GROMACS .gro file of C-alpha atoms in nm:
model
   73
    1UNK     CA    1   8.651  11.380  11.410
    2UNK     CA    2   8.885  11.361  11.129
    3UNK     CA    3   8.916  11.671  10.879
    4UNK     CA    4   9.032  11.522  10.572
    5UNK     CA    5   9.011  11.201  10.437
    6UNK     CA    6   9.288  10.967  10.536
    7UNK     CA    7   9.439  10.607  10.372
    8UNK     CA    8   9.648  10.358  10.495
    9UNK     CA    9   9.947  10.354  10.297
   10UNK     CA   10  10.000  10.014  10.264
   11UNK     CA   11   9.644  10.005  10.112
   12UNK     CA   12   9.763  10.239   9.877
   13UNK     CA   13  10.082  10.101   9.797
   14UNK     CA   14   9.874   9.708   9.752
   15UNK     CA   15   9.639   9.820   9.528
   16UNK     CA   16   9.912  10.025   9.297
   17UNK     CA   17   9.712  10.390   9.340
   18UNK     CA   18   9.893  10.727   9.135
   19UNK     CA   19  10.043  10.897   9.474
   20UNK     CA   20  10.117  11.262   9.474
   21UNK     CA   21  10.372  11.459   9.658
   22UNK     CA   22  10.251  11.700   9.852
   23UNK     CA   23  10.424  12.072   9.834
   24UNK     CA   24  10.428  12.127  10.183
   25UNK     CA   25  10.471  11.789  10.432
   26UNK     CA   26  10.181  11.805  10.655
   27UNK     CA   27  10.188  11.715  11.031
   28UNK     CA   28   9.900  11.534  11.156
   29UNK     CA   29   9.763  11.469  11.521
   30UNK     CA   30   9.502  11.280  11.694
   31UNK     CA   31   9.264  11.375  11.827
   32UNK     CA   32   9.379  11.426  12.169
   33UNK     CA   33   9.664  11.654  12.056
   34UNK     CA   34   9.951  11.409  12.018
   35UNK     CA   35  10.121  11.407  11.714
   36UNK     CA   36   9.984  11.066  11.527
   37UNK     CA   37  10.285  10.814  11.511
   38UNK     CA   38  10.281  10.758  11.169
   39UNK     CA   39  10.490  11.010  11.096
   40UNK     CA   40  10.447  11.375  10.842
   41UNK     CA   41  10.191  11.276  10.576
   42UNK     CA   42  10.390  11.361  10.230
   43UNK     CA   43  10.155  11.217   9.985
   44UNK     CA   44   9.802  11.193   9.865
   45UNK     CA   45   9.597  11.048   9.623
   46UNK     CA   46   9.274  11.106   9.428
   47UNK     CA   47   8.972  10.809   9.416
   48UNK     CA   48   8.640  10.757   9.358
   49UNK     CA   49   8.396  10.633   9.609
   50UNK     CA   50   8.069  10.507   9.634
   51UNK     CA   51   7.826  10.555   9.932
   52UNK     CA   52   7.475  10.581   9.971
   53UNK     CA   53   7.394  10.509   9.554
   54UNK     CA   54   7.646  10.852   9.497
   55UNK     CA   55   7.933  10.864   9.368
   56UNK     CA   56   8.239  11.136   9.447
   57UNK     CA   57   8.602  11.160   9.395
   58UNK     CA   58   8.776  11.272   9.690
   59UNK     CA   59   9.128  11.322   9.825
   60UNK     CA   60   9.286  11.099  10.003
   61UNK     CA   61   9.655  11.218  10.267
   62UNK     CA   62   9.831  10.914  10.254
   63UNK     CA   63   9.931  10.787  10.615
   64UNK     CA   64   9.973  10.520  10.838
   65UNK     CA   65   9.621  10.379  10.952
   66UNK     CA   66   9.578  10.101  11.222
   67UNK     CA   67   9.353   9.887  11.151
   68UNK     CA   68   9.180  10.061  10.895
   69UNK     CA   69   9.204  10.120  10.517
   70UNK     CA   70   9.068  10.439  10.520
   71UNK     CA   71   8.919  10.675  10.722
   72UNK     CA   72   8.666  10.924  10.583
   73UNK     CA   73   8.621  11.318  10.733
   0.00000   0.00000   0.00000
């Protein structure tokens, strides 16, 4: 499974979210190995979610998702 928390970037980009620049570019695979296709993730973000009646702000690396608008580790 994932080991961060992940959002689309067009997602991010729609819904005008504060991104941060990562310090160090990160390079992220899948989960067979390969190195994911959407290129080194550069950026994150910070948001607050809701699940399960709790709330939690969590990071978010900014990358490209398909299909989904985030993905949650």
């Amino acid at each position: 499974g994932a080991t961060d928390n992940f959002m689309d970037a067009k997602f991010a980009i729609k819904h005008h979210l504060p991104l941060n620049k990562l310090d160090t570019p990160i390079t992220c695979k899948n989960v067979d190995g390969m190195i994911s296709n959407g290129g080194k993730i550069t950026h994150y973000t910070y948001q607050q979610i809701e699940a399960g009646g709790r709330n939690a702000m969590c990071k978010f690396l900014i990358t490209r998702l398909r299909g989904e608008d985030i993905l949650l580790g």
